[in-house]
Coordinates of C-alpha atoms in Angstrom, one line a residue:
Chain A
A1 CA 0.0 0.0 0.0
Q2 CA 1.2 3.5 -0.7
S3 CA 2.0 6.0 2.0
V4 CA 3.9 9.1 2.7
T5 CA 5.7 10.4 5.7
Q6 CA 6.8 14.0 6.0
L7 CA 9.4 14.6 8.7
G8 CA 8.7 17.8 10.6
S9 CA 5.2 19.3 10.7
H10 CA 6.8 22.8 11.0
V11 CA 10.0 24.1 9.5
S12 CA 11.3 27.7 10.1
V13 CA 14.0 29.3 8.0
S14 CA 15.5 32.8 7.6
E15 CA 15.0 34.6 4.3
G16 CA 17.8 33.7 2.0
A17 CA 18.5 30.4 3.7
L18 CA 18.2 26.9 2.3
V19 CA 14.8 25.3 2.4
L20 CA 14.7 21.5 2.9
L21 CA 11.4 19.7 3.4
R22 CA 11.7 15.9 3.9
C23 CA 9.4 13.3 2.4
N24 CA 9.7 9.5 2.5
Y25 CA 7.3 7.2 0.6
S26 CA 6.2 3.6 0.6
S27 CA 5.0 2.1 -2.6
S28 CA 4.7 -1.4 -3.9
V29 CA 5.5 -0.4 -7.5
P30 CA 7.5 2.4 -9.1
P31 CA 5.6 5.5 -7.9
Y32 CA 4.6 8.8 -9.2
L33 CA 5.6 11.5 -6.6
F34 CA 4.4 15.0 -6.2
W35 CA 4.9 18.1 -4.1
Y36 CA 2.0 20.5 -3.7
V37 CA 1.9 23.9 -1.9
Q38 CA -1.2 25.4 -0.2
Y39 CA -1.5 29.0 0.8
P40 CA -4.0 30.0 3.5
N41 CA -7.6 29.6 2.4
Q42 CA -6.5 28.3 -1.1
G43 CA -6.5 25.1 -3.0
L44 CA -3.4 23.0 -3.6
Q45 CA -1.0 24.0 -6.4
L46 CA 1.4 21.6 -8.0
L47 CA 5.1 22.5 -7.5
L48 CA 6.7 19.5 -9.2
K49 CA 6.2 15.8 -10.0
Y50 CA 8.4 12.8 -10.6
T51 CA 7.2 10.3 -13.2
S52 CA 10.2 7.9 -13.7
A53 CA 12.2 10.2 -16.0
A54 CA 15.1 12.3 -14.5
T55 CA 15.6 11.7 -10.8
L56 CA 16.2 15.5 -10.2
V57 CA 13.0 17.3 -10.9
K58 CA 12.7 21.1 -11.2
G59 CA 9.5 22.8 -10.4
I60 CA 8.0 26.2 -10.2
N61 CA 9.3 29.1 -8.0
G62 CA 12.8 27.7 -7.8
F63 CA 12.0 24.5 -6.0
E64 CA 13.4 21.1 -6.9
A65 CA 13.3 17.6 -5.6
E66 CA 15.5 14.5 -6.0
F67 CA 14.1 11.0 -6.2
K68 CA 16.3 8.5 -4.4
K69 CA 15.0 5.0 -4.7
S70 CA 17.5 3.4 -2.3
E71 CA 16.3 5.8 0.4
T72 CA 12.7 5.9 -0.7
S73 CA 12.9 9.7 -0.4
F74 CA 11.7 12.7 -2.4
H75 CA 13.0 15.7 -0.5
L76 CA 12.1 19.2 -1.6
T77 CA 14.7 21.9 -1.7
K78 CA 15.1 25.6 -2.6
P79 CA 18.5 27.3 -2.4
S80 CA 17.2 30.6 -1.0
A81 CA 14.0 31.2 0.8
H82 CA 11.7 34.1 0.0
M83 CA 9.0 35.5 2.3
S84 CA 6.5 34.5 -0.3
D85 CA 7.4 30.8 0.2
A86 CA 5.7 30.7 3.5
A87 CA 2.9 28.2 3.1
E88 CA 2.1 24.5 3.8
Y89 CA 3.7 21.9 1.6
F90 CA 2.4 18.4 0.9
C91 CA 4.2 15.4 -0.5
A92 CA 2.0 12.9 -2.3
V93 CA 2.4 9.5 -3.9
I94 CA 0.5 7.4 -6.5
D95 CA 1.4 3.8 -7.0
G96 CA 2.2 3.3 -10.6
G97 CA 0.2 1.2 -13.0
S98 CA -3.5 2.0 -13.3
N99 CA -3.8 3.7 -9.9
Y100 CA -4.9 7.4 -9.8
K101 CA -5.3 7.8 -6.0
L102 CA -3.1 10.5 -4.5
T103 CA -2.1 9.7 -1.0
F104 CA -0.9 12.8 0.9
G105 CA 1.5 13.3 3.7
K106 CA 0.4 15.3 6.8
G107 CA 2.0 18.4 5.5
T108 CA 4.9 20.7 6.6
L109 CA 4.2 24.3 7.5
L110 CA 7.1 26.5 6.2
T111 CA 7.7 29.8 8.0
V112 CA 10.2 32.3 6.6
N113 CA 11.6 34.8 9.0
P114 CA 12.9 38.2 7.8
Chain B
D1 CA -9.2 27.9 -18.7
A2 CA -10.6 29.2 -15.4
G3 CA -9.4 26.1 -13.6
V4 CA -11.5 23.8 -11.3
I5 CA -14.5 25.8 -10.0
Q6 CA -16.2 24.8 -6.8
S7 CA -19.3 26.3 -5.2
P8 CA -20.2 27.5 -2.7
R9 CA -16.9 28.6 -1.2
H10 CA -18.4 28.6 2.3
E11 CA -21.4 26.7 3.6
V12 CA -22.9 26.8 7.1
T13 CA -25.7 24.5 7.8
E14 CA -27.5 22.9 10.7
M15 CA -27.1 19.3 11.7
G16 CA -29.5 17.1 9.9
Q17 CA -29.8 19.3 6.8
E18 CA -28.8 18.2 3.3
V19 CA -25.7 19.7 1.9
T20 CA -24.7 19.7 -1.8
L21 CA -21.3 20.7 -3.0
R22 CA -20.7 21.4 -6.7
C23 CA -17.7 21.1 -8.9
K24 CA -16.9 22.0 -12.5
P25 CA -13.6 20.3 -13.7
I26 CA -11.2 21.7 -16.2
S27 CA -12.6 21.1 -19.7
G28 CA -11.1 18.0 -21.3
H29 CA -10.0 16.4 -18.1
D30 CA -10.9 12.7 -17.8
Y31 CA -10.6 12.3 -14.1
L32 CA -12.4 14.0 -11.2
F33 CA -11.6 13.6 -7.5
W34 CA -13.2 14.7 -4.3
Y35 CA -11.0 15.2 -1.3
R36 CA -11.7 16.2 2.3
Q37 CA -9.2 18.1 4.5
T38 CA -9.4 18.2 8.3
M39 CA -6.8 19.1 10.9
M40 CA -7.1 15.6 12.4
R41 CA -7.0 13.4 9.3
G42 CA -5.3 15.7 6.7
L43 CA -6.2 15.3 3.1
E44 CA -8.3 12.2 2.3
L45 CA -9.6 11.0 -1.1
L46 CA -13.3 10.3 -0.9
I47 CA -14.1 9.2 -4.4
Y48 CA -12.8 9.6 -8.0
F49 CA -14.4 9.3 -11.4
N50 CA -13.0 8.4 -14.8
N51 CA -15.1 9.6 -17.8
N52 CA -18.0 10.2 -15.5
V53 CA -18.0 6.7 -14.0
P54 CA -17.1 6.2 -10.3
I55 CA -13.9 4.2 -10.1
D56 CA -13.1 4.1 -6.4
D57 CA -15.4 5.2 -3.6
S58 CA -13.7 3.4 -0.8
G59 CA -12.9 6.7 0.9
M60 CA -16.6 7.7 1.3
P61 CA -17.1 7.8 5.0
E62 CA -20.6 6.3 5.2
D63 CA -23.9 6.1 3.4
R64 CA -24.7 9.7 4.3
F65 CA -22.3 10.7 1.6
S66 CA -23.0 10.3 -2.1
A67 CA -21.3 11.7 -5.3
K68 CA -22.5 11.9 -8.8
M69 CA -21.1 13.0 -12.2
P70 CA -24.0 13.4 -14.6
N71 CA -21.7 14.8 -17.4
A72 CA -18.1 15.7 -18.1
S73 CA -18.5 19.2 -16.8
F74 CA -20.3 18.8 -13.5
S75 CA -20.1 16.8 -10.3
T76 CA -21.8 17.0 -6.9
L77 CA -21.0 15.7 -3.5
K78 CA -24.0 15.4 -1.2
I79 CA -24.2 14.8 2.5
Q80 CA -27.6 13.8 3.9
P81 CA -28.1 14.2 6.8
S82 CA -25.2 16.3 7.8
E83 CA -23.4 16.0 11.1
P84 CA -21.0 18.3 13.0
R85 CA -18.1 15.9 12.3
D86 CA -18.6 16.5 8.6
S87 CA -17.2 20.0 9.1
A88 CA -14.1 20.2 6.8
V89 CA -12.8 21.8 3.6
Y90 CA -13.9 19.7 0.6
F91 CA -11.7 19.9 -2.5
C92 CA -12.5 18.9 -6.0
A93 CA -9.7 18.2 -8.4
S94 CA -9.4 17.1 -12.0
S95 CA -6.6 15.6 -14.2
L96 CA -5.7 14.1 -17.4
V97 CA -4.2 10.6 -17.8
D98 CA -0.8 12.1 -16.7
R99 CA -2.1 12.2 -13.1
E100 CA -1.3 15.9 -12.6
A101 CA -4.2 17.0 -10.4
F102 CA -5.5 20.5 -10.5
F103 CA -7.4 21.5 -7.4
G104 CA -10.3 23.9 -6.9
Q105 CA -10.4 26.6 -4.2
G106 CA -12.4 24.3 -1.9
T107 CA -15.7 24.6 0.0
R108 CA -15.4 25.2 3.7
L109 CA -18.3 23.3 5.3
T110 CA -19.4 24.1 8.9
V111 CA -22.2 22.0 10.4
V112 CA -23.6 23.4 13.6

């Protein structure tokens, strides 16, 4: 069965610092992996996705994530945080094959301090 | 495209009343999903459709919940009767076969 664990429900960084949000997944088949961002009172917006092509995936707003099969990880990074990055971030997985069910992690709230 | 459109954005209702949430997916998308978000349980998939046909409703909490998709441009999620524990944000999303889901703004439901 597919599942996602996000380490750290709250991460706080200074503006300009590295952002690292951790995600580990469990999947019985090669997975599809996603990162979504949610701003207050908004829906979820796709940041990036992994679909078995390049293991380093670049997304919007300067974010990227690296798929590491040996570690079953898909951590999200950004070299330099902006105030506008403050939001909640969700990692999600879909088992490959014919499955379309997104399973989400519990989310990580990112705070950016000036 | 205007994206996934949900209505209403906010709904306050009394316990026991029927509630209907509405969703218009992105034109051309084959898949439609209903999710529920709560502090306690996070984001949960309730049901999803492919070409207007329900594929997996294993996440629907109980018989009080029902969802329909009468055509490719409209879906409803109905709760009858509503209970306070149904209070949550309900999201509709749609996607193509590439599994890249686009979410609506959500409906915040409060049952008092």
